[in-house]
Amino acid sequence: MKTVRTGGPLRRQLDEWRRTGGRVALVPTMGNLHDGHLRLVQLAREHGERVVVSIFVNPTQFEPGGDYANYPRTLERDRRRLRGAGADLLFVPEIATVYPFGVENATRVRVPGLSDELCGAFRPGHFEGVTSVVLRLFTLTLPDVAVFGAKDYQQQVLIRRMVDDLHLPIRIVTAPTVREADGLAYSSRNQYLTEDERRIAPGLYETLAGVARALADGDADHAALTRRAMHELAQKGFAPEYVAIRRAADLALPEPGTRDLVVLAAARLGKARLIDNIRTRVPL
Ligand code: PAF
């Protein structure tokens, strides 16, 4: 697995692969890789002959005073894991490669509406930072396919929307959430949990699973279901931000008759902010 840090060598390698007819699949990450990321790489292998993984801790998606400076940078370990998972190229750009005119002067792209809802309501500017950097990673690598995790459900919906809106010829593939044995979704944020918090953390998935089950059993009172779930999370020791039931395809508010739903939540537990979601299908 080759590592490149700048646009020139990246382009040259990708051009050579394209000349020989291979599809390029991109897995954008911020590093500190866990089993969930490795699953993205495996899925990328199924969709492309060449797999590029980017590691870039993107400053524009962190809140001012947030954990950008302290975000774990574990390049050597990440490199070993990616080699084992079968990535072909690791792209680790410097800030100046991604933002050649500087972060402050950078062109930005924002999907209106949904960027400010759900997690966006609690993290102002976050999704604008995400869509802006993902577009840059796309224009740097020009992938045929890009793979994102379903755990960041709102993120992948926004990226699909941006791709459709800008007519980008990139196929977005969403990988299922990888969970630990007790149901907790893999996340870089889990390492902020103390031992006691780690014991409580799977409760987020359990609460969402309860809501998903109730919906699948025909309970259509979304307001009561989300209110009870918020209460349950607080009882378990979380500081819940939101629990929401939305249309799975685009996160719109469900109308009567919408059958494919997703239940999403964000909750703080100590220093960690955990998010999770479960899709469900309601009866006719
Ligand atoms: O999901 C992430 O790790 C990041 O939001 C992404 C997509 C790599 C953009 O920085």
PDB file of C-alpha atoms and ligand atoms in Angstrom:
ATOM      1  CA  MET A   1       0.000   0.000   0.000  1.00  0.00           C
ATOM      2  CA  LYS A   2       1.394   3.316  -1.140  1.00  0.00           C
ATOM      3  CA  THR A   3       1.071   6.511   0.958  1.00  0.00           C
ATOM      4  CA  VAL A   4       0.815   9.883  -0.793  1.00  0.00           C
ATOM      5  CA  ARG A   5       0.493  13.322   0.745  1.00  0.00           C
ATOM      6  CA  THR A   6      -0.061  15.714  -2.158  1.00  0.00           C
ATOM      7  CA  GLY A   7      -2.339  16.054  -5.169  1.00  0.00           C
ATOM      8  CA  GLY A   8       0.303  15.499  -7.922  1.00  0.00           C
ATOM      9  CA  PRO A   9       1.425  11.955  -7.019  1.00  0.00           C
ATOM     10  CA  LEU A  10      -2.178  11.063  -6.162  1.00  0.00           C
ATOM     11  CA  ARG A  11      -3.424  12.112  -9.615  1.00  0.00           C
ATOM     12  CA  ARG A  12      -0.555  10.327 -11.404  1.00  0.00           C
ATOM     13  CA  GLN A  13      -1.272   7.044  -9.632  1.00  0.00           C
ATOM     14  CA  LEU A  14      -5.036   7.335 -10.171  1.00  0.00           C
ATOM     15  CA  ASP A  15      -4.597   8.217 -13.871  1.00  0.00           C
ATOM     16  CA  GLU A  16      -2.444   5.135 -14.345  1.00  0.00           C
ATOM     17  CA  TRP A  17      -5.062   2.915 -12.684  1.00  0.00           C
ATOM     18  CA  ARG A  18      -7.839   4.458 -14.771  1.00  0.00           C
ATOM     19  CA  ARG A  19      -5.871   3.862 -17.993  1.00  0.00           C
ATOM     20  CA  THR A  20      -5.783   0.167 -17.146  1.00  0.00           C
ATOM     21  CA  GLY A  21      -9.548   0.188 -16.689  1.00  0.00           C
ATOM     22  CA  GLY A  22      -9.941  -0.123 -12.916  1.00  0.00           C
ATOM     23  CA  ARG A  23     -12.734   1.557 -10.969  1.00  0.00           C
ATOM     24  CA  VAL A  24     -11.492   3.647  -8.054  1.00  0.00           C
ATOM     25  CA  ALA A  25     -13.363   3.384  -4.754  1.00  0.00           C
ATOM     26  CA  LEU A  26     -12.701   6.053  -2.116  1.00  0.00           C
ATOM     27  CA  VAL A  27     -13.161   5.659   1.639  1.00  0.00           C
ATOM     28  CA  PRO A  28     -12.858   9.102   3.284  1.00  0.00           C
ATOM     29  CA  THR A  29     -11.914   8.945   6.989  1.00  0.00           C
ATOM     30  CA  MET A  30     -10.413  11.075   9.712  1.00  0.00           C
ATOM     31  CA  GLY A  31      -8.190   8.197  10.853  1.00  0.00           C
ATOM     32  CA  ASN A  32      -8.109   6.586  14.313  1.00  0.00           C
ATOM     33  CA  LEU A  33      -9.537   3.601  12.496  1.00  0.00           C
ATOM     34  CA  HIS A  34     -11.727   0.944  14.114  1.00  0.00           C
ATOM     35  CA  ASP A  35     -13.444  -2.199  12.811  1.00  0.00           C
ATOM     36  CA  GLY A  36     -16.277  -0.112  11.353  1.00  0.00           C
ATOM     37  CA  HIS A  37     -13.798   1.672   9.063  1.00  0.00           C
ATOM     38  CA  LEU A  38     -12.239  -1.626   7.991  1.00  0.00           C
ATOM     39  CA  ARG A  39     -15.692  -2.822   6.957  1.00  0.00           C
ATOM     40  CA  LEU A  40     -15.926   0.283   4.711  1.00  0.00           C
ATOM     41  CA  VAL A  41     -12.634  -0.739   3.088  1.00  0.00           C
ATOM     42  CA  GLN A  42     -13.863  -4.302   2.544  1.00  0.00           C
ATOM     43  CA  LEU A  43     -17.048  -3.007   0.956  1.00  0.00           C
ATOM     44  CA  ALA A  44     -15.016  -0.617  -1.211  1.00  0.00           C
ATOM     45  CA  ARG A  45     -13.101  -3.669  -2.482  1.00  0.00           C
ATOM     46  CA  GLU A  46     -16.394  -5.107  -3.737  1.00  0.00           C
ATOM     47  CA  HIS A  47     -17.146  -1.936  -5.705  1.00  0.00           C
ATOM     48  CA  GLY A  48     -13.759  -0.954  -7.083  1.00  0.00           C
ATOM     49  CA  GLU A  49     -10.624  -2.609  -8.400  1.00  0.00           C
ATOM     50  CA  ARG A  50      -8.544   0.030  -6.583  1.00  0.00           C
ATOM     51  CA  VAL A  51      -9.280   1.240  -3.067  1.00  0.00           C
ATOM     52  CA  VAL A  52      -8.096   4.643  -1.882  1.00  0.00           C
ATOM     53  CA  VAL A  53      -8.480   5.571   1.787  1.00  0.00           C
ATOM     54  CA  SER A  54      -8.036   9.183   2.839  1.00  0.00           C
ATOM     55  CA  ILE A  55      -7.095  10.224   6.352  1.00  0.00           C
ATOM     56  CA  PHE A  56      -7.656  13.911   6.955  1.00  0.00           C
ATOM     57  CA  VAL A  57      -8.761  15.463  10.226  1.00  0.00           C
ATOM     58  CA  ASN A  58     -10.874  18.218   8.771  1.00  0.00           C
ATOM     59  CA  PRO A  59     -10.755  21.411  10.850  1.00  0.00           C
ATOM     60  CA  THR A  60     -13.917  22.917   9.331  1.00  0.00           C
ATOM     61  CA  GLN A  61     -16.279  20.283  10.740  1.00  0.00           C
ATOM     62  CA  PHE A  62     -15.287  20.782  14.398  1.00  0.00           C
ATOM     63  CA  GLU A  63     -16.993  23.382  16.558  1.00  0.00           C
ATOM     64  CA  PRO A  64     -14.786  26.255  17.711  1.00  0.00           C
ATOM     65  CA  GLY A  65     -13.218  25.069  20.957  1.00  0.00           C
ATOM     66  CA  GLY A  66     -14.206  21.482  20.048  1.00  0.00           C
ATOM     67  CA  ASP A  67     -11.910  18.471  20.010  1.00  0.00           C
ATOM     68  CA  TYR A  68     -10.074  19.212  16.710  1.00  0.00           C
ATOM     69  CA  ALA A  69      -6.717  19.705  18.453  1.00  0.00           C
ATOM     70  CA  ASN A  70      -7.180  16.600  20.620  1.00  0.00           C
ATOM     71  CA  TYR A  71      -8.649  14.355  17.914  1.00  0.00           C
ATOM     72  CA  PRO A  72      -6.524  11.177  18.076  1.00  0.00           C
ATOM     73  CA  ARG A  73      -3.956  10.968  15.267  1.00  0.00           C
ATOM     74  CA  THR A  74      -2.792   7.360  15.006  1.00  0.00           C
ATOM     75  CA  LEU A  75      -1.249   7.193  11.538  1.00  0.00           C
ATOM     76  CA  GLU A  76       1.164   4.273  12.001  1.00  0.00           C
ATOM     77  CA  ARG A  77      -1.476   2.041  13.544  1.00  0.00           C
ATOM     78  CA  ASP A  78      -4.018   3.101  10.889  1.00  0.00           C
ATOM     79  CA  ARG A  79      -1.531   2.312   8.141  1.00  0.00           C
ATOM     80  CA  ARG A  80      -0.977  -1.223   9.502  1.00  0.00           C
ATOM     81  CA  ARG A  81      -4.716  -1.849   9.753  1.00  0.00           C
ATOM     82  CA  LEU A  82      -5.351  -0.560   6.225  1.00  0.00           C
ATOM     83  CA  ARG A  83      -2.604  -2.713   4.787  1.00  0.00           C
ATOM     84  CA  GLY A  84      -4.271  -5.744   6.429  1.00  0.00           C
ATOM     85  CA  ALA A  85      -7.677  -4.721   5.085  1.00  0.00           C
ATOM     86  CA  GLY A  86      -6.384  -4.540   1.497  1.00  0.00           C
ATOM     87  CA  ALA A  87      -6.337  -0.804   0.718  1.00  0.00           C
ATOM     88  CA  ASP A  88      -4.196   0.086  -2.327  1.00  0.00           C
ATOM     89  CA  LEU A  89      -3.401   3.691  -1.564  1.00  0.00           C
ATOM     90  CA  LEU A  90      -3.487   5.879   1.520  1.00  0.00           C
ATOM     91  CA  PHE A  91      -3.950   9.601   0.916  1.00  0.00           C
ATOM     92  CA  VAL A  92      -2.858  11.693   3.917  1.00  0.00           C
ATOM     93  CA  PRO A  93      -3.000  15.308   2.740  1.00  0.00           C
ATOM     94  CA  GLU A  94      -1.711  18.328   4.610  1.00  0.00           C
ATOM     95  CA  ILE A  95      -4.188  21.148   5.270  1.00  0.00           C
ATOM     96  CA  ALA A  96      -2.608  23.193   2.430  1.00  0.00           C
ATOM     97  CA  THR A  97      -3.260  20.386  -0.064  1.00  0.00           C
ATOM     98  CA  VAL A  98      -6.952  20.237   0.809  1.00  0.00           C
ATOM     99  CA  TYR A  99      -7.407  23.996   1.284  1.00  0.00           C
ATOM    100  CA  PRO A 100      -4.862  25.656  -1.061  1.00  0.00           C
ATOM    101  CA  PHE A 101      -6.179  29.186  -0.332  1.00  0.00           C
ATOM    102  CA  GLY A 102      -6.371  28.544   3.405  1.00  0.00           C
ATOM    103  CA  VAL A 103      -9.278  27.339   5.511  1.00  0.00           C
ATOM    104  CA  GLU A 104     -10.699  30.849   6.011  1.00  0.00           C
ATOM    105  CA  ASN A 105     -10.812  31.583   2.253  1.00  0.00           C
ATOM    106  CA  ALA A 106     -12.069  28.176   1.212  1.00  0.00           C
ATOM    107  CA  THR A 107     -15.020  27.775  -1.148  1.00  0.00           C
ATOM    108  CA  ARG A 108     -17.743  26.001   0.784  1.00  0.00           C
ATOM    109  CA  VAL A 109     -20.730  23.923  -0.187  1.00  0.00           C
ATOM    110  CA  ARG A 110     -23.803  23.581   1.965  1.00  0.00           C
ATOM    111  CA  VAL A 111     -26.953  21.505   1.548  1.00  0.00           C
ATOM    112  CA  PRO A 112     -29.708  23.791   2.852  1.00  0.00           C
ATOM    113  CA  GLY A 113     -32.374  22.629   5.290  1.00  0.00           C
ATOM    114  CA  LEU A 114     -31.243  19.219   6.440  1.00  0.00           C
ATOM    115  CA  SER A 115     -27.750  20.499   7.360  1.00  0.00           C
ATOM    116  CA  ASP A 116     -29.360  22.454  10.213  1.00  0.00           C
ATOM    117  CA  GLU A 117     -31.662  19.727  11.521  1.00  0.00           C
ATOM    118  CA  LEU A 118     -31.129  16.749  13.852  1.00  0.00           C
ATOM    119  CA  CYS A 119     -27.358  16.662  14.604  1.00  0.00           C
ATOM    120  CA  GLY A 120     -26.996  19.908  12.629  1.00  0.00           C
ATOM    121  CA  ALA A 121     -29.166  21.736  15.154  1.00  0.00           C
ATOM    122  CA  PHE A 122     -26.704  20.807  17.908  1.00  0.00           C
ATOM    123  CA  ARG A 123     -23.510  21.248  15.855  1.00  0.00           C
ATOM    124  CA  PRO A 124     -23.890  24.495  13.871  1.00  0.00           C
ATOM    125  CA  GLY A 125     -21.695  24.505  10.759  1.00  0.00           C
ATOM    126  CA  HIS A 126     -20.658  20.867  11.163  1.00  0.00           C
ATOM    127  CA  PHE A 127     -22.356  19.495   8.058  1.00  0.00           C
ATOM    128  CA  GLU A 128     -21.242  22.414   5.915  1.00  0.00           C
ATOM    129  CA  GLY A 129     -17.706  21.464   6.958  1.00  0.00           C
ATOM    130  CA  VAL A 130     -18.376  17.828   6.061  1.00  0.00           C
ATOM    131  CA  THR A 131     -19.935  18.402   2.626  1.00  0.00           C
ATOM    132  CA  SER A 132     -17.249  20.975   1.786  1.00  0.00           C
ATOM    133  CA  VAL A 133     -14.363  18.645   2.598  1.00  0.00           C
ATOM    134  CA  VAL A 134     -15.980  15.597   1.002  1.00  0.00           C
ATOM    135  CA  LEU A 135     -16.433  17.557  -2.229  1.00  0.00           C
ATOM    136  CA  ARG A 136     -12.715  18.470  -2.083  1.00  0.00           C
ATOM    137  CA  LEU A 137     -11.743  14.847  -1.487  1.00  0.00           C
ATOM    138  CA  PHE A 138     -13.940  13.919  -4.460  1.00  0.00           C
ATOM    139  CA  THR A 139     -12.332  16.512  -6.763  1.00  0.00           C
ATOM    140  CA  LEU A 140      -8.855  15.460  -5.612  1.00  0.00           C
ATOM    141  CA  THR A 141      -9.444  11.738  -6.219  1.00  0.00           C
ATOM    142  CA  LEU A 142     -12.277  11.716  -8.804  1.00  0.00           C
ATOM    143  CA  PRO A 143     -13.498   8.325  -7.551  1.00  0.00           C
ATOM    144  CA  ASP A 144     -16.053   6.144  -9.334  1.00  0.00           C
ATOM    145  CA  VAL A 145     -17.475   5.035  -5.998  1.00  0.00           C
ATOM    146  CA  ALA A 146     -17.286   6.415  -2.454  1.00  0.00           C
ATOM    147  CA  VAL A 147     -18.178   4.468   0.688  1.00  0.00           C
ATOM    148  CA  PHE A 148     -19.626   5.934   3.890  1.00  0.00           C
ATOM    149  CA  GLY A 149     -20.946   4.326   7.067  1.00  0.00           C
ATOM    150  CA  ALA A 150     -24.638   4.096   7.941  1.00  0.00           C
ATOM    151  CA  LYS A 151     -23.861   5.054  11.545  1.00  0.00           C
ATOM    152  CA  ASP A 152     -23.415   8.643  10.323  1.00  0.00           C
ATOM    153  CA  TYR A 153     -26.828   8.415   8.722  1.00  0.00           C
ATOM    154  CA  GLN A 154     -27.468  12.131   8.280  1.00  0.00           C
ATOM    155  CA  GLN A 155     -23.981  12.606   6.837  1.00  0.00           C
ATOM    156  CA  GLN A 156     -24.494  10.001   4.124  1.00  0.00           C
ATOM    157  CA  VAL A 157     -27.947  11.386   3.230  1.00  0.00           C
ATOM    158  CA  LEU A 158     -26.426  14.874   2.866  1.00  0.00           C
ATOM    159  CA  ILE A 159     -23.559  13.564   0.732  1.00  0.00           C
ATOM    160  CA  ARG A 160     -25.962  11.686  -1.555  1.00  0.00           C
ATOM    161  CA  ARG A 161     -27.999  14.845  -1.892  1.00  0.00           C
ATOM    162  CA  MET A 162     -24.909  16.940  -2.719  1.00  0.00           C
ATOM    163  CA  VAL A 163     -23.778  14.377  -5.309  1.00  0.00           C
ATOM    164  CA  ASP A 164     -27.212  14.353  -6.983  1.00  0.00           C
ATOM    165  CA  ASP A 165     -27.555  18.128  -6.832  1.00  0.00           C
ATOM    166  CA  LEU A 166     -24.123  18.783  -8.367  1.00  0.00           C
ATOM    167  CA  HIS A 167     -24.438  15.965 -10.948  1.00  0.00           C
ATOM    168  CA  LEU A 168     -21.260  14.333  -9.656  1.00  0.00           C
ATOM    169  CA  PRO A 169     -20.679  11.021 -11.461  1.00  0.00           C
ATOM    170  CA  ILE A 170     -19.887   9.196  -8.217  1.00  0.00           C
ATOM    171  CA  ARG A 171     -21.802   6.249  -6.825  1.00  0.00           C
ATOM    172  CA  ILE A 172     -22.336   6.512  -3.072  1.00  0.00           C
ATOM    173  CA  VAL A 173     -22.374   3.189  -1.218  1.00  0.00           C
ATOM    174  CA  THR A 174     -23.506   2.993   2.405  1.00  0.00           C
ATOM    175  CA  ALA A 175     -22.007   0.322   4.637  1.00  0.00           C
ATOM    176  CA  PRO A 176     -24.064  -1.175   7.486  1.00  0.00           C
ATOM    177  CA  THR A 177     -23.138  -0.130  11.023  1.00  0.00           C
ATOM    178  CA  VAL A 178     -20.651  -2.460  12.704  1.00  0.00           C
ATOM    179  CA  ARG A 179     -21.461  -3.115  16.371  1.00  0.00           C
ATOM    180  CA  GLU A 180     -19.673  -4.593  19.326  1.00  0.00           C
ATOM    181  CA  ALA A 181     -21.181  -7.771  20.847  1.00  0.00           C
ATOM    182  CA  ASP A 182     -23.376  -5.724  23.219  1.00  0.00           C
ATOM    183  CA  GLY A 183     -24.821  -3.583  20.421  1.00  0.00           C
ATOM    184  CA  LEU A 184     -22.682  -0.447  20.810  1.00  0.00           C
ATOM    185  CA  ALA A 185     -21.810   0.956  17.374  1.00  0.00           C
ATOM    186  CA  TYR A 186     -18.060   1.298  16.717  1.00  0.00           C
ATOM    187  CA  SER A 187     -17.043   4.943  16.905  1.00  0.00           C
ATOM    188  CA  SER A 188     -13.862   6.903  17.474  1.00  0.00           C
ATOM    189  CA  ARG A 189     -15.740   8.662  20.287  1.00  0.00           C
ATOM    190  CA  ASN A 190     -16.160   5.432  22.306  1.00  0.00           C
ATOM    191  CA  GLN A 191     -12.604   5.820  23.569  1.00  0.00           C
ATOM    192  CA  TYR A 192     -13.729   8.867  25.578  1.00  0.00           C
ATOM    193  CA  LEU A 193     -16.002   6.605  27.691  1.00  0.00           C
ATOM    194  CA  THR A 194     -14.997   5.624  31.233  1.00  0.00           C
ATOM    195  CA  GLU A 195     -15.553   2.001  32.305  1.00  0.00           C
ATOM    196  CA  ASP A 196     -18.905   2.867  33.891  1.00  0.00           C
ATOM    197  CA  GLU A 197     -20.017   4.862  30.843  1.00  0.00           C
ATOM    198  CA  ARG A 198     -18.969   2.007  28.543  1.00  0.00           C
ATOM    199  CA  ARG A 199     -21.397  -0.231  30.482  1.00  0.00           C
ATOM    200  CA  ILE A 200     -24.220   2.283  29.973  1.00  0.00           C
ATOM    201  CA  ALA A 201     -23.427   3.057  26.308  1.00  0.00           C
ATOM    202  CA  PRO A 202     -25.218   0.069  24.641  1.00  0.00           C
ATOM    203  CA  GLY A 203     -28.411   1.463  26.196  1.00  0.00           C
ATOM    204  CA  LEU A 204     -28.607   3.923  23.296  1.00  0.00           C
ATOM    205  CA  TYR A 205     -28.965   1.099  20.776  1.00  0.00           C
ATOM    206  CA  GLU A 206     -31.403  -0.759  23.069  1.00  0.00           C
ATOM    207  CA  THR A 207     -33.658   2.294  23.334  1.00  0.00           C
ATOM    208  CA  LEU A 208     -33.641   2.842  19.567  1.00  0.00           C
ATOM    209  CA  ALA A 209     -34.316  -0.860  19.004  1.00  0.00           C
ATOM    210  CA  GLY A 210     -37.344  -0.542  21.318  1.00  0.00           C
ATOM    211  CA  VAL A 211     -38.724   2.358  19.250  1.00  0.00           C
ATOM    212  CA  ALA A 212     -38.038   0.478  15.996  1.00  0.00           C
ATOM    213  CA  ARG A 213     -39.864  -2.586  17.346  1.00  0.00           C
ATOM    214  CA  ALA A 214     -42.872  -0.504  18.404  1.00  0.00           C
ATOM    215  CA  LEU A 215     -43.049   1.064  14.919  1.00  0.00           C
ATOM    216  CA  ALA A 216     -42.772  -2.340  13.248  1.00  0.00           C
ATOM    217  CA  ASP A 217     -45.617  -3.534  15.531  1.00  0.00           C
ATOM    218  CA  GLY A 218     -47.829  -0.743  14.205  1.00  0.00           C
ATOM    219  CA  ASP A 219     -47.477   1.978  16.862  1.00  0.00           C
ATOM    220  CA  ALA A 220     -47.823   5.207  14.851  1.00  0.00           C
ATOM    221  CA  ASP A 221     -47.704   7.752  17.683  1.00  0.00           C
ATOM    222  CA  HIS A 222     -44.236   9.133  16.845  1.00  0.00           C
ATOM    223  CA  ALA A 223     -44.430  12.001  19.332  1.00  0.00           C
ATOM    224  CA  ALA A 224     -45.139   9.655  22.249  1.00  0.00           C
ATOM    225  CA  LEU A 225     -42.514   7.137  21.133  1.00  0.00           C
ATOM    226  CA  THR A 226     -39.737   9.733  20.882  1.00  0.00           C
ATOM    227  CA  ARG A 227     -40.782  11.411  24.144  1.00  0.00           C
ATOM    228  CA  ARG A 228     -40.642   8.074  25.976  1.00  0.00           C
ATOM    229  CA  ALA A 229     -37.277   7.238  24.382  1.00  0.00           C
ATOM    230  CA  MET A 230     -35.801  10.589  25.514  1.00  0.00           C
ATOM    231  CA  HIS A 231     -37.026   9.874  29.032  1.00  0.00           C
ATOM    232  CA  GLU A 232     -35.639   6.317  28.952  1.00  0.00           C
ATOM    233  CA  LEU A 233     -32.214   7.563  27.816  1.00  0.00           C
ATOM    234  CA  ALA A 234     -32.119  10.135  30.614  1.00  0.00           C
ATOM    235  CA  GLN A 235     -33.053   7.402  33.142  1.00  0.00           C
ATOM    236  CA  LYS A 236     -30.165   5.280  31.864  1.00  0.00           C
ATOM    237  CA  GLY A 237     -27.695   8.104  32.513  1.00  0.00           C
ATOM    238  CA  PHE A 238     -27.432   9.774  29.076  1.00  0.00           C
ATOM    239  CA  ALA A 239     -27.978  13.456  28.377  1.00  0.00           C
ATOM    240  CA  PRO A 240     -30.055  12.944  25.210  1.00  0.00           C
ATOM    241  CA  GLU A 241     -30.030  15.660  22.530  1.00  0.00           C
ATOM    242  CA  TYR A 242     -32.759  14.247  20.333  1.00  0.00           C
ATOM    243  CA  VAL A 243     -34.605  11.102  19.305  1.00  0.00           C
ATOM    244  CA  ALA A 244     -36.326  11.384  15.929  1.00  0.00           C
ATOM    245  CA  ILE A 245     -38.290   9.230  13.533  1.00  0.00           C
ATOM    246  CA  ARG A 246     -37.761  10.207   9.887  1.00  0.00           C
ATOM    247  CA  ARG A 247     -38.286   8.906   6.372  1.00  0.00           C
ATOM    248  CA  ALA A 248     -35.319   6.615   5.681  1.00  0.00           C
ATOM    249  CA  ALA A 249     -34.706   7.747   2.076  1.00  0.00           C
ATOM    250  CA  ASP A 250     -34.091  11.437   2.766  1.00  0.00           C
ATOM    251  CA  LEU A 251     -34.750  12.153   6.459  1.00  0.00           C
ATOM    252  CA  ALA A 252     -37.916  14.120   5.652  1.00  0.00           C
ATOM    253  CA  LEU A 253     -40.682  14.131   8.262  1.00  0.00           C
ATOM    254  CA  PRO A 254     -42.712  10.983   7.585  1.00  0.00           C
ATOM    255  CA  GLU A 255     -46.165  11.398   6.138  1.00  0.00           C
ATOM    256  CA  PRO A 256     -49.001   8.968   6.865  1.00  0.00           C
ATOM    257  CA  GLY A 257     -48.277   5.884   4.773  1.00  0.00           C
ATOM    258  CA  THR A 258     -44.481   6.267   4.779  1.00  0.00           C
ATOM    259  CA  ARG A 259     -43.257   2.740   5.397  1.00  0.00           C
ATOM    260  CA  ASP A 260     -39.445   2.940   5.434  1.00  0.00           C
ATOM    261  CA  LEU A 261     -38.390   4.804   8.524  1.00  0.00           C
ATOM    262  CA  VAL A 262     -35.220   5.433  10.465  1.00  0.00           C
ATOM    263  CA  VAL A 263     -35.040   6.097  14.178  1.00  0.00           C
ATOM    264  CA  LEU A 264     -32.101   8.343  15.050  1.00  0.00           C
ATOM    265  CA  ALA A 265     -30.654   9.693  18.265  1.00  0.00           C
ATOM    266  CA  ALA A 266     -27.754  11.646  19.679  1.00  0.00           C
ATOM    267  CA  ALA A 267     -26.907  11.596  23.355  1.00  0.00           C
ATOM    268  CA  ARG A 268     -24.030  12.745  25.476  1.00  0.00           C
ATOM    269  CA  LEU A 269     -22.452  10.347  27.907  1.00  0.00           C
ATOM    270  CA  GLY A 270     -19.675  11.946  29.919  1.00  0.00           C
ATOM    271  CA  LYS A 271     -17.211  13.441  27.432  1.00  0.00           C
ATOM    272  CA  ALA A 272     -18.548  11.435  24.489  1.00  0.00           C
ATOM    273  CA  ARG A 273     -21.315  12.439  22.119  1.00  0.00           C
ATOM    274  CA  LEU A 274     -22.818   9.206  20.785  1.00  0.00           C
ATOM    275  CA  ILE A 275     -25.073   8.876  17.751  1.00  0.00           C
ATOM    276  CA  ASP A 276     -26.881   5.827  16.446  1.00  0.00           C
ATOM    277  CA  ASN A 277     -29.815   4.865  14.240  1.00  0.00           C
ATOM    278  CA  ILE A 278     -31.935   1.887  13.224  1.00  0.00           C
ATOM    279  CA  ARG A 279     -34.001   1.479  10.091  1.00  0.00           C
ATOM    280  CA  THR A 280     -37.390  -0.144  10.265  1.00  0.00           C
ATOM    281  CA  ARG A 281     -40.361  -0.910   8.050  1.00  0.00           C
ATOM    282  CA  VAL A 282     -43.858  -0.260   9.316  1.00  0.00           C
ATOM    283  CA  PRO A 283     -46.878  -2.430   8.448  1.00  0.00           C
ATOM    284  CA  LEU A 284     -49.445  -1.243   5.878  1.00  0.00           C
TER     285      LEU A 284
HETATM  286  O1  PAF B   1     -17.158  10.502   8.746  1.00  0.00           O
HETATM  287  C1  PAF B   1     -16.034  11.036   8.803  1.00  0.00           C
HETATM  288  O2  PAF B   1     -15.064  10.459   9.277  1.00  0.00           O
HETATM  289  C2  PAF B   1     -15.871  12.466   8.279  1.00  0.00           C
HETATM  290  O3  PAF B   1     -17.014  13.229   8.525  1.00  0.00           O
HETATM  291  C3  PAF B   1     -15.507  12.514   6.779  1.00  0.00           C
HETATM  292  C4  PAF B   1     -16.618  11.947   5.919  1.00  0.00           C
HETATM  293  C5  PAF B   1     -14.219  11.750   6.538  1.00  0.00           C
HETATM  294  C6  PAF B   1     -15.294  13.975   6.361  1.00  0.00           C
HETATM  295  O4  PAF B   1     -14.248  14.560   7.066  1.00  0.00           O
END
